[in-house]
């Protein structure tokens, strides 16, 4: 069974605030936990790292490591996975996204 990875072409964030509403989903039926890491691709700066998310669950509020000024930023949502059975690493994904900060 494959791992379903959702797409995030654009992620909207509020300017000059660390708290944001963002829907990060681990689709129902996946055989693994997801850990999400939001990274600025130009600098490799990690803006956010989640706890493990169970299949069928979603993170809806995140707190960034720092607030960003308004603008558009190239980013990657790096998804690492861990088996539900033994916690071993499975296939992850790097999803390219644009951060739309306003």
PDB file of N, CA and C in Angstrom:
ATOM      1  N   UNK A   1       0.843  -1.187   0.000  1.00  0.00           N
ATOM      2  CA  UNK A   1       0.000   0.000   0.000  1.00  0.00           C
ATOM      3  C   UNK A   1       0.887   1.248   0.000  1.00  0.00           C
ATOM      4  N   UNK A   2       0.543   2.209  -0.853  1.00  0.00           N
ATOM      5  CA  UNK A   2       1.330   3.425  -0.950  1.00  0.00           C
ATOM      6  C   UNK A   2       0.956   4.449   0.107  1.00  0.00           C
ATOM      7  N   UNK A   3       1.793   5.450   0.208  1.00  0.00           N
ATOM      8  CA  UNK A   3       1.553   6.554   1.140  1.00  0.00           C
ATOM      9  C   UNK A   3       0.956   7.707   0.346  1.00  0.00           C
ATOM     10  N   UNK A   4      -0.175   8.236   0.811  1.00  0.00           N
ATOM     11  CA  UNK A   4      -0.808   9.381   0.153  1.00  0.00           C
ATOM     12  C   UNK A   4      -0.181  10.665   0.692  1.00  0.00           C
ATOM     13  N   UNK A   5       0.297  11.506  -0.217  1.00  0.00           N
ATOM     14  CA  UNK A   5       0.912  12.784   0.158  1.00  0.00           C
ATOM     15  C   UNK A   5       0.044  13.909  -0.413  1.00  0.00           C
ATOM     16  N   UNK A   6      -0.528  14.762   0.439  1.00  0.00           N
ATOM     17  CA  UNK A   6      -1.320  15.878  -0.086  1.00  0.00           C
ATOM     18  C   UNK A   6      -0.423  16.951  -0.709  1.00  0.00           C
ATOM     19  N   UNK A   7      -0.967  17.704  -1.659  1.00  0.00           N
ATOM     20  CA  UNK A   7      -0.229  18.793  -2.278  1.00  0.00           C
ATOM     21  C   UNK A   7      -0.524  20.119  -1.599  1.00  0.00           C
ATOM     22  N   UNK A   8       0.456  20.966  -1.565  1.00  0.00           N
ATOM     23  CA  UNK A   8       0.310  22.304  -0.965  1.00  0.00           C
ATOM     24  C   UNK A   8       0.971  23.321  -1.892  1.00  0.00           C
ATOM     25  N   UNK A   9       0.321  23.680  -3.031  1.00  0.00           N
ATOM     26  CA  UNK A   9       0.968  24.613  -3.955  1.00  0.00           C
ATOM     27  C   UNK A   9       1.189  25.997  -3.354  1.00  0.00           C
ATOM     28  N   UNK A  10       0.274  26.413  -2.473  1.00  0.00           N
ATOM     29  CA  UNK A  10       0.383  27.736  -1.863  1.00  0.00           C
ATOM     30  C   UNK A  10      -0.084  27.649  -0.414  1.00  0.00           C
ATOM     31  N   UNK A  11       0.674  28.279   0.471  1.00  0.00           N
ATOM     32  CA  UNK A  11       0.318  28.308   1.891  1.00  0.00           C
ATOM     33  C   UNK A  11       0.231  29.772   2.299  1.00  0.00           C
ATOM     34  N   UNK A  12      -0.934  30.180   2.819  1.00  0.00           N
ATOM     35  CA  UNK A  12      -1.128  31.570   3.243  1.00  0.00           C
ATOM     36  C   UNK A  12      -0.786  31.715   4.716  1.00  0.00           C
ATOM     37  N   UNK A  13      -0.001  32.737   5.020  1.00  0.00           N
ATOM     38  CA  UNK A  13       0.387  33.030   6.400  1.00  0.00           C
ATOM     39  C   UNK A  13       0.152  34.514   6.672  1.00  0.00           C
ATOM     40  N   UNK A  14      -0.161  34.868   7.921  1.00  0.00           N
ATOM     41  CA  UNK A  14      -0.311  36.295   8.246  1.00  0.00           C
ATOM     42  C   UNK A  14       1.067  36.959   8.396  1.00  0.00           C
ATOM     43  N   UNK A  15       1.166  38.180   7.898  1.00  0.00           N
ATOM     44  CA  UNK A  15       2.431  38.919   8.006  1.00  0.00           C
ATOM     45  C   UNK A  15       2.693  39.314   9.461  1.00  0.00           C
ATOM     46  N   UNK A  16       3.960  39.256   9.845  1.00  0.00           N
ATOM     47  CA  UNK A  16       4.427  39.743  11.147  1.00  0.00           C
ATOM     48  C   UNK A  16       3.771  39.035  12.332  1.00  0.00           C
ATOM     49  N   UNK A  17       3.331  37.798  12.137  1.00  0.00           N
ATOM     50  CA  UNK A  17       2.756  37.008  13.233  1.00  0.00           C
ATOM     51  C   UNK A  17       3.367  35.618  13.209  1.00  0.00           C
ATOM     52  N   UNK A  18       3.540  35.040  14.397  1.00  0.00           N
ATOM     53  CA  UNK A  18       4.096  33.685  14.469  1.00  0.00           C
ATOM     54  C   UNK A  18       3.009  32.616  14.450  1.00  0.00           C
ATOM     55  N   UNK A  19       1.806  32.961  14.884  1.00  0.00           N
ATOM     56  CA  UNK A  19       0.719  31.981  14.908  1.00  0.00           C
ATOM     57  C   UNK A  19      -0.075  32.060  13.611  1.00  0.00           C
ATOM     58  N   UNK A  20      -0.360  30.900  13.038  1.00  0.00           N
ATOM     59  CA  UNK A  20      -1.067  30.855  11.755  1.00  0.00           C
ATOM     60  C   UNK A  20      -2.005  29.661  11.718  1.00  0.00           C
ATOM     61  N   UNK A  21      -3.074  29.805  10.940  1.00  0.00           N
ATOM     62  CA  UNK A  21      -3.979  28.685  10.680  1.00  0.00           C
ATOM     63  C   UNK A  21      -3.569  28.061   9.357  1.00  0.00           C
ATOM     64  N   UNK A  22      -3.098  26.826   9.422  1.00  0.00           N
ATOM     65  CA  UNK A  22      -2.662  26.089   8.240  1.00  0.00           C
ATOM     66  C   UNK A  22      -3.150  24.658   8.400  1.00  0.00           C
ATOM     67  N   UNK A  23      -3.761  24.103   7.361  1.00  0.00           N
ATOM     68  CA  UNK A  23      -4.260  22.728   7.431  1.00  0.00           C
ATOM     69  C   UNK A  23      -3.202  21.774   6.881  1.00  0.00           C
ATOM     70  N   UNK A  24      -2.585  20.996   7.767  1.00  0.00           N
ATOM     71  CA  UNK A  24      -1.590  19.991   7.375  1.00  0.00           C
ATOM     72  C   UNK A  24      -2.170  18.617   7.693  1.00  0.00           C
ATOM     73  N   UNK A  25      -2.453  17.845   6.659  1.00  0.00           N
ATOM     74  CA  UNK A  25      -3.213  16.604   6.796  1.00  0.00           C
ATOM     75  C   UNK A  25      -2.364  15.370   6.535  1.00  0.00           C
ATOM     76  N   UNK A  26      -2.539  14.363   7.383  1.00  0.00           N
ATOM     77  CA  UNK A  26      -2.058  13.015   7.084  1.00  0.00           C
ATOM     78  C   UNK A  26      -3.299  12.240   6.635  1.00  0.00           C
ATOM     79  N   UNK A  27      -3.423  11.934   5.327  1.00  0.00           N
ATOM     80  CA  UNK A  27      -4.656  11.313   4.830  1.00  0.00           C
ATOM     81  C   UNK A  27      -5.011   9.998   5.523  1.00  0.00           C
ATOM     82  N   UNK A  28      -6.306   9.787   5.673  1.00  0.00           N
ATOM     83  CA  UNK A  28      -6.857   8.550   6.241  1.00  0.00           C
ATOM     84  C   UNK A  28      -6.325   7.356   5.462  1.00  0.00           C
ATOM     85  N   UNK A  29      -5.969   6.291   6.176  1.00  0.00           N
ATOM     86  CA  UNK A  29      -5.538   5.066   5.519  1.00  0.00           C
ATOM     87  C   UNK A  29      -4.035   4.949   5.321  1.00  0.00           C
ATOM     88  N   UNK A  30      -3.283   6.023   5.577  1.00  0.00           N
ATOM     89  CA  UNK A  30      -1.824   5.919   5.459  1.00  0.00           C
ATOM     90  C   UNK A  30      -1.283   4.966   6.525  1.00  0.00           C
ATOM     91  N   UNK A  31      -0.226   4.205   6.198  1.00  0.00           N
ATOM     92  CA  UNK A  31       0.340   3.251   7.151  1.00  0.00           C
ATOM     93  C   UNK A  31       1.400   3.876   8.057  1.00  0.00           C
ATOM     94  N   UNK A  32       1.376   5.213   8.207  1.00  0.00           N
ATOM     95  CA  UNK A  32       2.475   5.875   8.910  1.00  0.00           C
ATOM     96  C   UNK A  32       2.031   7.188   9.538  1.00  0.00           C
ATOM     97  N   UNK A  33       2.847   7.631  10.497  1.00  0.00           N
ATOM     98  CA  UNK A  33       2.727   8.983  11.049  1.00  0.00           C
ATOM     99  C   UNK A  33       3.430   9.944  10.094  1.00  0.00           C
ATOM    100  N   UNK A  34       2.985  11.193  10.048  1.00  0.00           N
ATOM    101  CA  UNK A  34       3.669  12.257   9.301  1.00  0.00           C
ATOM    102  C   UNK A  34       4.276  13.230  10.305  1.00  0.00           C
ATOM    103  N   UNK A  35       5.470  13.727   9.991  1.00  0.00           N
ATOM    104  CA  UNK A  35       6.022  14.891  10.658  1.00  0.00           C
ATOM    105  C   UNK A  35       6.251  15.938   9.576  1.00  0.00           C
ATOM    106  N   UNK A  36       5.699  17.139   9.780  1.00  0.00           N
ATOM    107  CA  UNK A  36       5.804  18.220   8.796  1.00  0.00           C
ATOM    108  C   UNK A  36       6.892  19.200   9.215  1.00  0.00           C
ATOM    109  N   UNK A  37       7.681  19.616   8.236  1.00  0.00           N
ATOM    110  CA  UNK A  37       8.701  20.643   8.472  1.00  0.00           C
ATOM    111  C   UNK A  37       8.542  21.678   7.362  1.00  0.00           C
ATOM    112  N   UNK A  38       8.304  22.922   7.746  1.00  0.00           N
ATOM    113  CA  UNK A  38       8.154  24.013   6.774  1.00  0.00           C
ATOM    114  C   UNK A  38       9.489  24.739   6.683  1.00  0.00           C
ATOM    115  N   UNK A  39      10.068  24.754   5.468  1.00  0.00           N
ATOM    116  CA  UNK A  39      11.434  25.243   5.276  1.00  0.00           C
ATOM    117  C   UNK A  39      11.463  26.280   4.154  1.00  0.00           C
ATOM    118  N   UNK A  40      12.175  27.393   4.391  1.00  0.00           N
ATOM    119  CA  UNK A  40      12.423  28.361   3.314  1.00  0.00           C
ATOM    120  C   UNK A  40      13.514  27.785   2.424  1.00  0.00           C
ATOM    121  N   UNK A  41      13.225  27.578   1.141  1.00  0.00           N
ATOM    122  CA  UNK A  41      14.195  26.896   0.280  1.00  0.00           C
ATOM    123  C   UNK A  41      15.418  27.751  -0.030  1.00  0.00           C
ATOM    124  N   UNK A  42      15.275  29.074  -0.057  1.00  0.00           N
ATOM    125  CA  UNK A  42      16.422  29.924  -0.399  1.00  0.00           C
ATOM    126  C   UNK A  42      17.511  29.896   0.672  1.00  0.00           C
ATOM    127  N   UNK A  43      17.105  29.719   1.936  1.00  0.00           N
ATOM    128  CA  UNK A  43      18.077  29.768   3.036  1.00  0.00           C
ATOM    129  C   UNK A  43      18.151  28.462   3.827  1.00  0.00           C
ATOM    130  N   UNK A  44      17.252  27.525   3.553  1.00  0.00           N
ATOM    131  CA  UNK A  44      17.147  26.258   4.282  1.00  0.00           C
ATOM    132  C   UNK A  44      16.749  26.471   5.749  1.00  0.00           C
ATOM    133  N   UNK A  45      16.161  27.631   6.033  1.00  0.00           N
ATOM    134  CA  UNK A  45      15.721  27.924   7.403  1.00  0.00           C
ATOM    135  C   UNK A  45      14.427  27.170   7.709  1.00  0.00           C
ATOM    136  N   UNK A  46      14.415  26.473   8.833  1.00  0.00           N
ATOM    137  CA  UNK A  46      13.222  25.753   9.271  1.00  0.00           C
ATOM    138  C   UNK A  46      12.324  26.725  10.033  1.00  0.00           C
ATOM    139  N   UNK A  47      11.103  26.932   9.504  1.00  0.00           N
ATOM    140  CA  UNK A  47      10.154  27.842  10.145  1.00  0.00           C
ATOM    141  C   UNK A  47       9.260  27.122  11.146  1.00  0.00           C
ATOM    142  N   UNK A  48       9.034  25.820  10.916  1.00  0.00           N
ATOM    143  CA  UNK A  48       8.092  25.082  11.754  1.00  0.00           C
ATOM    144  C   UNK A  48       8.375  23.594  11.645  1.00  0.00           C
ATOM    145  N   UNK A  49       8.283  22.901  12.768  1.00  0.00           N
ATOM    146  CA  UNK A  49       8.352  21.441  12.797  1.00  0.00           C
ATOM    147  C   UNK A  49       7.201  20.934  13.656  1.00  0.00           C
ATOM    148  N   UNK A  50       6.439  19.986  13.115  1.00  0.00           N
ATOM    149  CA  UNK A  50       5.279  19.459  13.844  1.00  0.00           C
ATOM    150  C   UNK A  50       5.664  18.259  14.696  1.00  0.00           C
ATOM    151  N   UNK A  51       4.740  17.874  15.557  1.00  0.00           N
ATOM    152  CA  UNK A  51       4.814  16.573  16.220  1.00  0.00           C
ATOM    153  C   UNK A  51       4.316  15.540  15.215  1.00  0.00           C
ATOM    154  N   UNK A  52       4.377  14.262  15.561  1.00  0.00           N
ATOM    155  CA  UNK A  52       3.853  13.226  14.669  1.00  0.00           C
ATOM    156  C   UNK A  52       2.335  13.345  14.564  1.00  0.00           C
ATOM    157  N   UNK A  53       1.837  13.203  13.335  1.00  0.00           N
ATOM    158  CA  UNK A  53       0.405  13.306  13.062  1.00  0.00           C
ATOM    159  C   UNK A  53      -0.087  11.934  12.609  1.00  0.00           C
ATOM    160  N   UNK A  54      -1.128  11.435  13.273  1.00  0.00           N
ATOM    161  CA  UNK A  54      -1.683  10.128  12.933  1.00  0.00           C
ATOM    162  C   UNK A  54      -2.477  10.206  11.629  1.00  0.00           C
ATOM    163  N   UNK A  55      -2.624   9.057  10.920  1.00  0.00           N
ATOM    164  CA  UNK A  55      -3.466   9.048   9.721  1.00  0.00           C
ATOM    165  C   UNK A  55      -4.886   9.509  10.055  1.00  0.00           C
ATOM    166  N   UNK A  56      -5.451  10.322   9.158  1.00  0.00           N
ATOM    167  CA  UNK A  56      -6.801  10.845   9.360  1.00  0.00           C
ATOM    168  C   UNK A  56      -6.845  12.069  10.259  1.00  0.00           C
ATOM    169  N   UNK A  57      -5.693  12.503  10.760  1.00  0.00           N
ATOM    170  CA  UNK A  57      -5.635  13.675  11.638  1.00  0.00           C
ATOM    171  C   UNK A  57      -5.021  14.860  10.894  1.00  0.00           C
ATOM    172  N   UNK A  58      -5.278  16.055  11.414  1.00  0.00           N
ATOM    173  CA  UNK A  58      -4.806  17.265  10.770  1.00  0.00           C
ATOM    174  C   UNK A  58      -4.328  18.262  11.821  1.00  0.00           C
ATOM    175  N   UNK A  59      -3.268  18.969  11.476  1.00  0.00           N
ATOM    176  CA  UNK A  59      -2.830  20.114  12.277  1.00  0.00           C
ATOM    177  C   UNK A  59      -3.522  21.328  11.671  1.00  0.00           C
ATOM    178  N   UNK A  60      -4.131  22.167  12.500  1.00  0.00           N
ATOM    179  CA  UNK A  60      -4.829  23.337  11.964  1.00  0.00           C
ATOM    180  C   UNK A  60      -4.214  24.655  12.429  1.00  0.00           C
ATOM    181  N   UNK A  61      -3.407  24.622  13.474  1.00  0.00           N
ATOM    182  CA  UNK A  61      -2.743  25.836  13.954  1.00  0.00           C
ATOM    183  C   UNK A  61      -1.272  25.548  14.151  1.00  0.00           C
ATOM    184  N   UNK A  62      -0.430  26.440  13.631  1.00  0.00           N
ATOM    185  CA  UNK A  62       1.011  26.275  13.802  1.00  0.00           C
ATOM    186  C   UNK A  62       1.595  27.549  14.398  1.00  0.00           C
ATOM    187  N   UNK A  63       2.736  27.409  15.044  1.00  0.00           N
ATOM    188  CA  UNK A  63       3.486  28.555  15.542  1.00  0.00           C
ATOM    189  C   UNK A  63       4.855  28.536  14.873  1.00  0.00           C
ATOM    190  N   UNK A  64       5.121  29.560  14.069  1.00  0.00           N
ATOM    191  CA  UNK A  64       6.391  29.656  13.357  1.00  0.00           C
ATOM    192  C   UNK A  64       7.517  30.011  14.325  1.00  0.00           C
ATOM    193  N   UNK A  65       8.741  29.643  13.949  1.00  0.00           N
ATOM    194  CA  UNK A  65       9.907  30.007  14.760  1.00  0.00           C
ATOM    195  C   UNK A  65      10.148  31.509  14.756  1.00  0.00           C
ATOM    196  N   UNK A  66       9.691  32.180  13.693  1.00  0.00           N
ATOM    197  CA  UNK A  66       9.760  33.648  13.640  1.00  0.00           C
ATOM    198  C   UNK A  66       8.686  34.152  12.686  1.00  0.00           C
ATOM    199  N   UNK A  67       8.270  35.387  12.894  1.00  0.00           N
ATOM    200  CA  UNK A  67       7.286  36.017  12.005  1.00  0.00           C
ATOM    201  C   UNK A  67       7.970  36.429  10.707  1.00  0.00           C
ATOM    202  N   UNK A  68       7.223  36.420   9.624  1.00  0.00           N
ATOM    203  CA  UNK A  68       7.759  36.846   8.327  1.00  0.00           C
ATOM    204  C   UNK A  68       7.091  38.140   7.888  1.00  0.00           C
ATOM    205  N   UNK A  69       7.867  39.061   7.280  1.00  0.00           N
ATOM    206  CA  UNK A  69       7.241  40.240   6.695  1.00  0.00           C
ATOM    207  C   UNK A  69       6.443  39.837   5.453  1.00  0.00           C
ATOM    208  N   UNK A  70       5.505  40.693   5.041  1.00  0.00           N
ATOM    209  CA  UNK A  70       4.665  40.409   3.874  1.00  0.00           C
ATOM    210  C   UNK A  70       5.528  40.152   2.643  1.00  0.00           C
ATOM    211  N   UNK A  71       5.048  39.240   1.808  1.00  0.00           N
ATOM    212  CA  UNK A  71       5.759  38.914   0.576  1.00  0.00           C
ATOM    213  C   UNK A  71       5.499  37.469   0.188  1.00  0.00           C
ATOM    214  N   UNK A  72       6.152  37.045  -0.889  1.00  0.00           N
ATOM    215  CA  UNK A  72       6.060  35.647  -1.303  1.00  0.00           C
ATOM    216  C   UNK A  72       7.422  34.999  -1.118  1.00  0.00           C
ATOM    217  N   UNK A  73       7.406  33.789  -0.614  1.00  0.00           N
ATOM    218  CA  UNK A  73       8.630  33.066  -0.293  1.00  0.00           C
ATOM    219  C   UNK A  73       8.574  31.673  -0.902  1.00  0.00           C
ATOM    220  N   UNK A  74       9.707  31.225  -1.448  1.00  0.00           N
ATOM    221  CA  UNK A  74       9.807  29.849  -1.915  1.00  0.00           C
ATOM    222  C   UNK A  74      10.011  28.956  -0.705  1.00  0.00           C
ATOM    223  N   UNK A  75       9.226  27.897  -0.640  1.00  0.00           N
ATOM    224  CA  UNK A  75       9.296  27.029   0.535  1.00  0.00           C
ATOM    225  C   UNK A  75       9.124  25.576   0.121  1.00  0.00           C
ATOM    226  N   UNK A  76       9.410  24.720   1.079  1.00  0.00           N
ATOM    227  CA  UNK A  76       9.214  23.293   0.918  1.00  0.00           C
ATOM    228  C   UNK A  76       8.550  22.786   2.178  1.00  0.00           C
ATOM    229  N   UNK A  77       7.578  21.926   2.005  1.00  0.00           N
ATOM    230  CA  UNK A  77       6.989  21.230   3.132  1.00  0.00           C
ATOM    231  C   UNK A  77       7.610  19.842   3.111  1.00  0.00           C
ATOM    232  N   UNK A  78       8.521  19.603   4.033  1.00  0.00           N
ATOM    233  CA  UNK A  78       9.203  18.312   4.085  1.00  0.00           C
ATOM    234  C   UNK A  78       8.413  17.391   5.005  1.00  0.00           C
ATOM    235  N   UNK A  79       7.988  16.273   4.445  1.00  0.00           N
ATOM    236  CA  UNK A  79       7.185  15.316   5.198  1.00  0.00           C
ATOM    237  C   UNK A  79       8.023  14.071   5.442  1.00  0.00           C
ATOM    238  N   UNK A  80       8.297  13.802   6.711  1.00  0.00           N
ATOM    239  CA  UNK A  80       8.978  12.557   7.057  1.00  0.00           C
ATOM    240  C   UNK A  80       7.935  11.628   7.659  1.00  0.00           C
ATOM    241  N   UNK A  81       8.164  10.344   7.491  1.00  0.00           N
ATOM    242  CA  UNK A  81       7.171   9.359   7.885  1.00  0.00           C
ATOM    243  C   UNK A  81       7.768   8.340   8.842  1.00  0.00           C
ATOM    244  N   UNK A  82       6.908   7.765   9.670  1.00  0.00           N
ATOM    245  CA  UNK A  82       7.315   6.710  10.598  1.00  0.00           C
ATOM    246  C   UNK A  82       6.212   5.655  10.622  1.00  0.00           C
ATOM    247  N   UNK A  83       6.591   4.407  10.460  1.00  0.00           N
ATOM    248  CA  UNK A  83       5.645   3.293  10.415  1.00  0.00           C
ATOM    249  C   UNK A  83       4.781   3.251  11.674  1.00  0.00           C
ATOM    250  N   UNK A  84       3.482   2.983  11.480  1.00  0.00           N
ATOM    251  CA  UNK A  84       2.577   2.820  12.617  1.00  0.00           C
ATOM    252  C   UNK A  84       2.961   1.595  13.437  1.00  0.00           C
ATOM    253  N   UNK A  85       3.550   0.581  12.767  1.00  0.00           N
ATOM    254  CA  UNK A  85       3.870  -0.657  13.470  1.00  0.00           C
ATOM    255  C   UNK A  85       5.104  -0.537  14.369  1.00  0.00           C
ATOM    256  N   UNK A  86       6.220  -0.092  13.785  1.00  0.00           N
ATOM    257  CA  UNK A  86       7.457  -0.116  14.573  1.00  0.00           C
ATOM    258  C   UNK A  86       8.209   1.212  14.605  1.00  0.00           C
ATOM    259  N   UNK A  87       7.613   2.256  14.014  1.00  0.00           N
ATOM    260  CA  UNK A  87       8.248   3.574  14.062  1.00  0.00           C
ATOM    261  C   UNK A  87       9.387   3.761  13.080  1.00  0.00           C
ATOM    262  N   UNK A  88       9.653   2.749  12.239  1.00  0.00           N
ATOM    263  CA  UNK A  88      10.765   2.871  11.289  1.00  0.00           C
ATOM    264  C   UNK A  88      10.418   3.872  10.193  1.00  0.00           C
ATOM    265  N   UNK A  89      11.455   4.484   9.622  1.00  0.00           N
ATOM    266  CA  UNK A  89      11.259   5.479   8.566  1.00  0.00           C
ATOM    267  C   UNK A  89      10.700   4.819   7.318  1.00  0.00           C
ATOM    268  N   UNK A  90       9.785   5.521   6.665  1.00  0.00           N
ATOM    269  CA  UNK A  90       9.230   5.069   5.395  1.00  0.00           C
ATOM    270  C   UNK A  90       9.498   6.175   4.379  1.00  0.00           C
ATOM    271  N   UNK A  91       8.938   6.035   3.170  1.00  0.00           N
ATOM    272  CA  UNK A  91       9.142   7.065   2.154  1.00  0.00           C
ATOM    273  C   UNK A  91       8.512   8.377   2.593  1.00  0.00           C
ATOM    274  N   UNK A  92       9.260   9.451   2.509  1.00  0.00           N
ATOM    275  CA  UNK A  92       8.736  10.772   2.795  1.00  0.00           C
ATOM    276  C   UNK A  92       8.599  11.543   1.498  1.00  0.00           C
ATOM    277  N   UNK A  93       8.414  12.838   1.595  1.00  0.00           N
ATOM    278  CA  UNK A  93       8.275  13.672   0.400  1.00  0.00           C
ATOM    279  C   UNK A  93       8.648  15.101   0.732  1.00  0.00           C
ATOM    280  N   UNK A  94       9.146  15.795  -0.279  1.00  0.00           N
ATOM    281  CA  UNK A  94       9.350  17.232  -0.191  1.00  0.00           C
ATOM    282  C   UNK A  94       8.375  17.875  -1.162  1.00  0.00           C
ATOM    283  N   UNK A  95       7.430  18.649  -0.626  1.00  0.00           N
ATOM    284  CA  UNK A  95       6.392  19.268  -1.429  1.00  0.00           C
ATOM    285  C   UNK A  95       6.752  20.750  -1.613  1.00  0.00           C
ATOM    286  N   UNK A  96       6.934  21.161  -2.857  1.00  0.00           N
ATOM    287  CA  UNK A  96       7.277  22.557  -3.154  1.00  0.00           C
ATOM    288  C   UNK A  96       6.034  23.419  -2.965  1.00  0.00           C
ATOM    289  N   UNK A  97       6.199  24.545  -2.292  1.00  0.00           N
ATOM    290  CA  UNK A  97       5.073  25.442  -2.014  1.00  0.00           C
ATOM    291  C   UNK A  97       5.547  26.890  -2.081  1.00  0.00           C
ATOM    292  N   UNK A  98       4.589  27.777  -2.285  1.00  0.00           N
ATOM    293  CA  UNK A  98       4.859  29.217  -2.187  1.00  0.00           C
ATOM    294  C   UNK A  98       4.174  29.694  -0.913  1.00  0.00           C
ATOM    295  N   UNK A  99       4.930  30.393  -0.067  1.00  0.00           N
ATOM    296  CA  UNK A  99       4.334  31.019   1.104  1.00  0.00           C
ATOM    297  C   UNK A  99       3.832  32.394   0.695  1.00  0.00           C
ATOM    298  N   UNK A 100       2.539  32.599   0.852  1.00  0.00           N
ATOM    299  CA  UNK A 100       1.914  33.869   0.538  1.00  0.00           C
ATOM    300  C   UNK A 100       1.652  34.581   1.862  1.00  0.00           C
ATOM    301  N   UNK A 101       2.527  35.504   2.204  1.00  0.00           N
ATOM    302  CA  UNK A 101       2.456  36.167   3.513  1.00  0.00           C
ATOM    303  C   UNK A 101       1.854  37.556   3.316  1.00  0.00           C
ATOM    304  N   UNK A 102       0.689  37.776   3.963  1.00  0.00           N
ATOM    305  CA  UNK A 102       0.054  39.097   3.848  1.00  0.00           C
ATOM    306  C   UNK A 102      -0.599  39.524   5.137  1.00  0.00           C
TER     307      UNK A 102
END
